[in-house]
mmCIF file of C-alpha atoms in Angstrom:
data_model
loop_
_atom_site.group_PDB
_atom_site.id
_atom_site.type_symbol
_atom_site.label_atom_id
_atom_site.label_comp_id
_atom_site.label_asym_id
_atom_site.label_seq_id
_atom_site.Cartn_x
_atom_site.Cartn_y
_atom_site.Cartn_z
ATOM 1 C CA UNK T 1 -55.667 74.961 65.743
ATOM 2 C CA UNK T 2 -56.048 72.380 63.052
ATOM 3 C CA UNK T 3 -54.417 69.036 63.901
ATOM 4 C CA UNK T 4 -53.737 66.366 61.268
ATOM 5 C CA UNK T 5 -55.164 62.965 61.901
ATOM 6 C CA UNK T 6 -52.579 60.357 63.076
ATOM 7 C CA UNK T 7 -51.863 57.645 60.522
ATOM 8 C CA UNK T 8 -53.659 54.369 61.013
ATOM 9 C CA UNK T 9 -51.107 51.717 62.071
ATOM 10 C CA UNK T 10 -53.336 48.898 60.949
ATOM 11 C CA UNK T 11 -52.845 49.961 57.334
ATOM 12 C CA UNK T 12 -49.040 50.232 57.468
ATOM 13 C CA UNK T 13 -46.881 47.322 56.190
ATOM 14 C CA UNK T 14 -45.115 45.222 58.772
ATOM 15 C CA UNK T 15 -41.694 43.568 58.585
ATOM 16 C CA UNK T 16 -43.394 40.539 57.107
ATOM 17 C CA UNK T 17 -44.838 42.591 54.250
ATOM 18 C CA UNK T 18 -41.745 44.558 53.279
ATOM 19 C CA UNK T 19 -39.248 42.933 50.921
ATOM 20 C CA UNK T 20 -35.560 42.612 51.678
ATOM 21 C CA UNK T 21 -33.022 44.506 49.589
ATOM 22 C CA UNK T 22 -32.896 41.513 47.266
ATOM 23 C CA UNK T 23 -36.323 40.168 46.374
ATOM 24 C CA UNK T 24 -34.775 36.814 45.495
ATOM 25 C CA UNK T 25 -33.434 36.403 49.051
ATOM 26 C CA UNK T 26 -36.776 37.009 50.741
ATOM 27 C CA UNK T 27 -37.462 33.409 51.772
ATOM 28 C CA UNK T 28 -33.941 32.709 52.991
ATOM 29 C CA UNK T 29 -33.867 35.991 54.956
ATOM 30 C CA UNK T 30 -37.109 35.428 56.767
ATOM 31 C CA UNK T 31 -37.235 31.667 56.892
ATOM 32 C CA UNK T 32 -33.690 30.277 56.542
ATOM 33 C CA UNK T 33 -33.589 26.572 55.695
ATOM 34 C CA UNK T 34 -31.849 24.239 58.159
ATOM 35 C CA UNK T 35 -28.347 22.966 57.294
ATOM 36 C CA UNK T 36 -29.536 19.395 56.683
ATOM 37 C CA UNK T 37 -31.676 20.695 53.807
ATOM 38 C CA UNK T 38 -29.048 22.864 52.150
ATOM 39 C CA UNK T 39 -25.687 21.213 52.909
ATOM 40 C CA UNK T 40 -24.451 18.180 50.927
ATOM 41 C CA UNK T 41 -24.768 14.804 52.643
ATOM 42 C CA UNK T 42 -22.490 11.757 52.610
ATOM 43 C CA UNK T 43 -24.343 10.639 49.466
ATOM 44 C CA UNK T 44 -23.416 13.825 47.601
ATOM 45 C CA UNK T 45 -19.740 14.179 48.457
ATOM 46 C CA UNK T 46 -17.065 12.264 46.523
ATOM 47 C CA UNK T 47 -14.648 9.799 48.044
ATOM 48 C CA UNK T 48 -11.014 10.748 48.550
ATOM 49 C CA UNK T 49 -10.283 9.417 45.081
ATOM 50 C CA UNK T 50 -12.956 10.582 42.581
ATOM 51 C CA UNK T 51 -11.934 7.758 40.216
ATOM 52 C CA UNK T 52 -12.952 5.190 42.852
ATOM 53 C CA UNK T 53 -16.344 6.439 44.090
ATOM 54 C CA UNK T 54 -17.000 3.277 46.114
ATOM 55 C CA UNK T 55 -14.252 4.073 48.619
ATOM 56 C CA UNK T 56 -13.892 4.701 51.406
ATOM 57 C CA UNK T 57 -16.909 4.000 53.588
ATOM 58 C CA UNK T 58 -17.521 2.152 56.837
ATOM 59 C CA UNK T 59 -18.818 -1.017 55.185
ATOM 60 C CA UNK T 60 -15.651 -1.285 53.086
ATOM 61 C CA UNK T 61 -13.736 -1.156 56.368
ATOM 62 C CA UNK T 62 -15.739 -3.680 58.410
ATOM 63 C CA UNK T 63 -16.596 -6.302 55.780
ATOM 64 C CA UNK T 64 -12.987 -7.113 54.745
ATOM 65 C CA UNK T 65 -12.102 -7.504 58.431
ATOM 66 C CA UNK T 66 -14.847 -10.100 58.871
ATOM 67 C CA UNK T 67 -13.664 -12.028 55.813
ATOM 68 C CA UNK T 68 -10.097 -11.968 57.105
ATOM 69 C CA UNK T 69 -11.056 -13.120 60.619
ATOM 70 C CA UNK T 70 -13.145 -16.051 59.423
ATOM 71 C CA UNK T 71 -10.918 -17.291 56.584
ATOM 72 C CA UNK T 72 -9.581 -20.301 58.493
ATOM 73 C CA UNK T 73 -8.893 -23.126 56.048
ATOM 74 C CA UNK T 74 -8.228 -26.649 57.374
ATOM 75 C CA UNK T 75 -5.934 -27.366 54.404
ATOM 76 C CA UNK T 76 -4.011 -24.094 54.151
ATOM 77 C CA UNK T 77 -2.286 -22.773 57.285
ATOM 78 C CA UNK T 78 -2.418 -19.034 57.852
ATOM 79 C CA UNK T 79 1.282 -18.613 57.135
ATOM 80 C CA UNK T 80 0.715 -19.934 53.595
ATOM 81 C CA UNK T 81 -2.094 -17.525 52.731
ATOM 82 C CA UNK T 82 -1.812 -13.852 51.909
ATOM 83 C CA UNK T 83 -4.885 -11.656 52.280
ATOM 84 C CA UNK T 84 -4.977 -8.198 50.755
ATOM 85 C CA UNK T 85 -7.508 -5.518 51.617
ATOM 86 C CA UNK T 86 -7.752 -2.302 49.581
ATOM 87 C CA UNK T 87 -4.155 -2.868 48.503
ATOM 88 C CA UNK T 88 -2.740 -1.835 45.141
ATOM 89 C CA UNK T 89 -2.410 -4.930 42.969
ATOM 90 C CA UNK T 90 0.077 -4.499 40.096
ATOM 91 C CA UNK T 91 -0.639 -7.063 37.407
ATOM 92 C CA UNK T 92 1.233 -6.292 34.157
ATOM 93 C CA UNK T 93 5.054 -6.327 34.018
ATOM 94 C CA UNK T 94 4.908 -4.401 30.728
ATOM 95 C CA UNK T 95 3.042 -1.517 32.373
ATOM 96 C CA UNK T 96 4.432 -0.821 35.824
ATOM 97 C CA UNK T 97 1.876 1.879 36.645
ATOM 98 C CA UNK T 98 -1.218 -0.227 35.976
ATOM 99 C CA UNK T 99 -2.922 -1.457 39.116
ATOM 100 C CA UNK T 100 -6.304 -2.376 40.551
ATOM 101 C CA UNK T 101 -7.360 -2.198 44.179
ATOM 102 C CA UNK T 102 -9.693 -5.091 45.053
ATOM 103 C CA UNK T 103 -11.758 -4.798 48.205
ATOM 104 C CA UNK T 104 -10.426 -8.199 49.323
ATOM 105 C CA UNK T 105 -8.278 -10.872 47.748
ATOM 106 C CA UNK T 106 -6.702 -14.168 48.751
ATOM 107 C CA UNK T 107 -3.456 -15.643 47.421
ATOM 108 C CA UNK T 108 -2.550 -19.250 48.196
ATOM 109 C CA UNK T 109 1.040 -20.370 48.613
ATOM 110 C CA UNK T 110 2.401 -16.902 49.343
ATOM 111 C CA UNK T 111 3.599 -16.396 52.909
ATOM 112 C CA UNK T 112 2.158 -13.652 55.064
ATOM 113 C CA UNK T 113 4.635 -11.183 56.545
ATOM 114 C CA UNK T 114 6.163 -12.325 59.828
ATOM 115 C CA UNK T 115 7.725 -8.976 60.705
ATOM 116 C CA UNK T 116 6.249 -5.526 60.518
ATOM 117 C CA UNK T 117 9.140 -4.202 58.428
ATOM 118 C CA UNK T 118 8.382 -6.910 55.836
ATOM 119 C CA UNK T 119 4.711 -5.992 55.436
ATOM 120 C CA UNK T 120 3.829 -5.282 51.815
ATOM 121 C CA UNK T 121 3.246 -1.781 50.493
ATOM 122 C CA UNK T 122 1.434 -3.354 47.543
ATOM 123 C CA UNK T 123 1.078 -6.718 45.817
ATOM 124 C CA UNK T 124 3.271 -6.994 42.721
ATOM 125 C CA UNK T 125 2.592 -9.994 40.496
ATOM 126 C CA UNK T 126 6.032 -10.178 38.868
ATOM 127 C CA UNK T 127 7.654 -10.079 42.306
ATOM 128 C CA UNK T 128 5.363 -12.561 44.065
ATOM 129 C CA UNK T 129 4.906 -14.958 41.153
ATOM 130 C CA UNK T 130 1.320 -15.958 42.029
ATOM 131 C CA UNK T 131 -2.042 -14.404 41.185
ATOM 132 C CA UNK T 132 -4.960 -14.231 43.618
ATOM 133 C CA UNK T 133 -6.986 -17.410 43.990
ATOM 134 C CA UNK T 134 -10.041 -15.349 44.891
ATOM 135 C CA UNK T 135 -10.993 -11.698 44.429
ATOM 136 C CA UNK T 136 -13.966 -10.132 46.229
ATOM 137 C CA UNK T 137 -15.573 -6.837 45.282
ATOM 138 C CA UNK T 138 -18.212 -5.147 47.427
ATOM 139 C CA UNK T 139 -20.693 -3.556 45.082
ATOM 140 C CA UNK T 140 -21.254 0.191 45.337
ATOM 141 C CA UNK T 141 -23.619 2.283 43.175
ATOM 142 C CA UNK T 142 -20.645 4.118 41.684
ATOM 143 C CA UNK T 143 -18.660 0.984 40.794
ATOM 144 C CA UNK T 144 -21.401 -1.465 39.813
ATOM 145 C CA UNK T 145 -20.920 -1.290 36.044
ATOM 146 C CA UNK T 146 -17.166 -1.904 36.157
ATOM 147 C CA UNK T 147 -17.408 -4.577 38.863
ATOM 148 C CA UNK T 148 -19.841 -6.533 36.685
ATOM 149 C CA UNK T 149 -17.824 -6.139 33.493
ATOM 150 C CA UNK T 150 -20.355 -3.809 31.859
ATOM 151 C CA UNK T 151 -17.891 -1.052 30.989
ATOM 152 C CA UNK T 152 -15.694 -1.022 27.907
ATOM 153 C CA UNK T 153 -12.016 -0.271 27.876
ATOM 154 C CA UNK T 154 -11.249 3.238 26.662
ATOM 155 C CA UNK T 155 -8.591 3.854 24.048
ATOM 156 C CA UNK T 156 -5.078 4.281 25.449
ATOM 157 C CA UNK T 157 -6.364 3.421 28.940
ATOM 158 C CA UNK T 158 -5.616 0.466 31.249
ATOM 159 C CA UNK T 159 -7.975 -2.517 31.097
ATOM 160 C CA UNK T 160 -11.149 -2.481 33.147
ATOM 161 C CA UNK T 161 -11.329 -4.235 36.483
ATOM 162 C CA UNK T 162 -13.106 -7.222 34.955
ATOM 163 C CA UNK T 163 -10.534 -7.511 32.167
ATOM 164 C CA UNK T 164 -7.615 -7.286 34.585
ATOM 165 C CA UNK T 165 -9.002 -10.047 36.806
ATOM 166 C CA UNK T 166 -10.075 -12.318 33.941
ATOM 167 C CA UNK T 167 -7.435 -11.821 31.237
ATOM 168 C CA UNK T 168 -4.325 -10.641 33.069
ATOM 169 C CA UNK T 169 -4.501 -12.172 36.555
ATOM 170 C CA UNK T 170 -6.665 -15.119 35.483
ATOM 171 C CA UNK T 171 -7.882 -15.509 39.046
ATOM 172 C CA UNK T 172 -9.926 -18.727 39.342
ATOM 173 C CA UNK T 173 -12.747 -17.096 41.313
ATOM 174 C CA UNK T 174 -14.310 -13.650 41.330
ATOM 175 C CA UNK T 175 -17.019 -12.897 43.919
ATOM 176 C CA UNK T 176 -19.267 -9.838 44.007
ATOM 177 C CA UNK T 177 -21.505 -9.012 46.959
ATOM 178 C CA UNK T 178 -24.348 -6.491 46.685
ATOM 179 C CA UNK T 179 -25.513 -5.717 50.212
ATOM 180 C CA UNK T 180 -28.241 -3.381 48.937
ATOM 181 C CA UNK T 181 -30.051 -6.201 47.151
ATOM 182 C CA UNK T 182 -28.680 -9.035 49.329
ATOM 183 C CA UNK T 183 -27.211 -10.659 46.255
ATOM 184 C CA UNK T 184 -24.103 -12.810 46.009
ATOM 185 C CA UNK T 185 -22.582 -13.418 42.583
ATOM 186 C CA UNK T 186 -19.800 -15.918 41.904
ATOM 187 C CA UNK T 187 -17.836 -16.099 38.665
ATOM 188 C CA UNK T 188 -15.490 -18.989 37.912
ATOM 189 C CA UNK T 189 -12.807 -18.997 35.252
ATOM 190 C CA UNK T 190 -13.418 -21.601 32.566
ATOM 191 C CA UNK T 191 -10.840 -21.452 29.802
ATOM 192 C CA UNK T 192 -10.298 -17.759 29.210
ATOM 193 C CA UNK T 193 -13.652 -16.398 30.370
ATOM 194 C CA UNK T 194 -15.522 -15.915 33.629
ATOM 195 C CA UNK T 195 -18.802 -17.751 33.775
ATOM 196 C CA UNK T 196 -21.518 -17.025 36.303
ATOM 197 C CA UNK T 197 -22.177 -19.828 38.782
ATOM 198 C CA UNK T 198 -25.835 -20.559 39.446
ATOM 199 C CA UNK T 199 -26.478 -20.328 43.197
ATOM 200 C CA UNK T 200 -29.558 -21.913 44.761
ATOM 201 C CA UNK T 201 -28.809 -19.985 47.966
ATOM 202 C CA UNK T 202 -26.391 -17.157 48.792
ATOM 203 C CA UNK T 203 -23.503 -19.538 49.502
ATOM 204 C CA UNK T 204 -20.625 -21.026 47.540
ATOM 205 C CA UNK T 205 -18.244 -23.847 48.442
ATOM 206 C CA UNK T 206 -14.540 -23.750 47.510
ATOM 207 C CA UNK T 207 -13.297 -27.357 47.455
ATOM 208 C CA UNK T 208 -9.675 -26.202 47.193
ATOM 209 C CA UNK T 209 -10.004 -24.487 50.600
ATOM 210 C CA UNK T 210 -12.554 -26.817 52.178
ATOM 211 C CA UNK T 211 -14.344 -23.607 53.057
ATOM 212 C CA UNK T 212 -17.407 -21.808 51.772
ATOM 213 C CA UNK T 213 -18.411 -18.166 51.705
ATOM 214 C CA UNK T 214 -21.978 -17.012 52.204
ATOM 215 C CA UNK T 215 -24.279 -14.206 53.276
ATOM 216 C CA UNK T 216 -24.821 -14.089 57.023
ATOM 217 C CA UNK T 217 -27.383 -11.926 58.810
ATOM 218 C CA UNK T 218 -26.080 -10.813 62.182
ATOM 219 C CA UNK T 219 -24.144 -8.271 64.210
ATOM 220 C CA UNK T 220 -20.471 -7.639 63.589
ATOM 221 C CA UNK T 221 -18.539 -5.114 65.677
ATOM 222 C CA UNK T 222 -21.839 -3.824 67.025
ATOM 223 C CA UNK T 223 -23.468 -3.301 63.626
ATOM 224 C CA UNK T 224 -26.454 -5.362 62.516
ATOM 225 C CA UNK T 225 -26.705 -6.235 58.849
ATOM 226 C CA UNK T 226 -25.909 -8.632 56.028
ATOM 227 C CA UNK T 227 -22.298 -9.747 55.829
ATOM 228 C CA UNK T 228 -20.085 -12.099 53.860
ATOM 229 C CA UNK T 229 -18.307 -14.630 56.028
ATOM 230 C CA UNK T 230 -16.762 -18.085 55.751
ATOM 231 C CA UNK T 231 -18.348 -21.365 56.842
ATOM 232 C CA UNK T 232 -17.010 -24.901 57.304
ATOM 233 C CA UNK T 233 -17.990 -28.275 55.836
ATOM 234 C CA UNK T 234 -20.669 -28.705 58.515
ATOM 235 C CA UNK T 235 -22.307 -25.461 57.425
ATOM 236 C CA UNK T 236 -21.281 -23.667 60.615
ATOM 237 C CA UNK T 237 -20.029 -20.107 60.392
ATOM 238 C CA UNK T 238 -16.355 -19.761 61.263
ATOM 239 C CA UNK T 239 -16.235 -17.766 64.526
ATOM 240 C CA UNK T 240 -14.775 -14.282 64.675
ATOM 241 C CA UNK T 241 -12.030 -13.310 67.139
ATOM 242 C CA UNK T 242 -14.632 -11.936 69.558
ATOM 243 C CA UNK T 243 -16.812 -15.045 69.251
ATOM 244 C CA UNK T 244 -13.835 -17.307 69.900
ATOM 245 C CA UNK T 245 -12.916 -15.332 72.992
ATOM 246 C CA UNK T 246 -16.498 -15.582 74.239
ATOM 247 C CA UNK T 247 -16.537 -19.344 73.594
ATOM 248 C CA UNK T 248 -13.316 -19.774 75.561
ATOM 249 C CA UNK T 249 -14.758 -17.726 78.418
ATOM 250 C CA UNK T 250 -17.927 -19.840 78.501
ATOM 251 C CA UNK T 251 -15.874 -23.055 78.590
ATOM 252 C CA UNK T 252 -13.726 -21.683 81.395
ATOM 253 C CA UNK T 253 -16.821 -20.623 83.374
ATOM 254 C CA UNK T 254 -18.408 -24.074 82.984
ATOM 255 C CA UNK T 255 -15.208 -25.781 84.112
ATOM 256 C CA UNK T 256 -14.957 -23.485 87.128
ATOM 257 C CA UNK T 257 -18.580 -24.235 88.008
ATOM 258 C CA UNK T 258 -17.938 -27.997 87.903
ATOM 259 C CA UNK T 259 -14.840 -27.656 90.077
ATOM 260 C CA UNK T 260 -16.718 -25.611 92.661
ATOM 261 C CA UNK T 261 -19.467 -28.262 92.688
ATOM 262 C CA UNK T 262 -16.739 -30.813 93.556
ATOM 263 C CA UNK T 263 -15.632 -28.666 96.453
ATOM 264 C CA UNK T 264 -12.529 -27.211 94.839
ATOM 265 C CA UNK T 265 -11.658 -23.755 96.135
ATOM 266 C CA UNK T 266 -10.422 -21.984 93.027
ATOM 267 C CA UNK T 267 -9.156 -19.031 95.063
ATOM 268 C CA UNK T 268 -6.519 -21.276 96.634
ATOM 269 C CA UNK T 269 -5.211 -22.607 93.340
#
């Protein structure tokens, strides 16, 4: 009987040679790309408010805390200073809905809230009566142009951030910190316009506060980096809450060591 010759398997296509049902999906079917190559990252996704692409992020959370902790003026007690962080700032009594939201701002002569129920929902100029002495913006790639006054006001739109700070609030000082380029910019109001202050180093002294603000390289809340913080007339950085607690502990330990050396049994005290 005649028998047909068995087909040669070495000439048949394998699963690697045959296309999927959709030729265009061949690569993704056989070699799917990992999620970190196909999914959007933190750099691609918008913030909660698309109109404010610089917020929120971790740096905008930590940096204002450090400024608040170290803003300890020898001439202004804490109860006479109000510090706002990412708080709506309403600045024009003719337009109730216009507001800006500075990353950090300081008002002198306005009392801080003593009770939780009195804490501000926002800062309203016509209610408080005083404008910020200092406004700080933390530069982000999405907000750089407006922070630096490089954007123009659109027709039938509120003023830009720069215009609001300079022409409406007339805040004496406007500080911008770019952590990506380690650059501190200070603008001071002269007449009706902000003028850039020439800095020989990334520090600026406020005689009205007897405090200065500068760029500090160190670790804050466990994160190493470049930070804005306040310094005193001796050039020393104002300690944070954690640093103060550690200093107190070291002093207490040294005192205890001296007492033990004198034969004092601290356990009996």
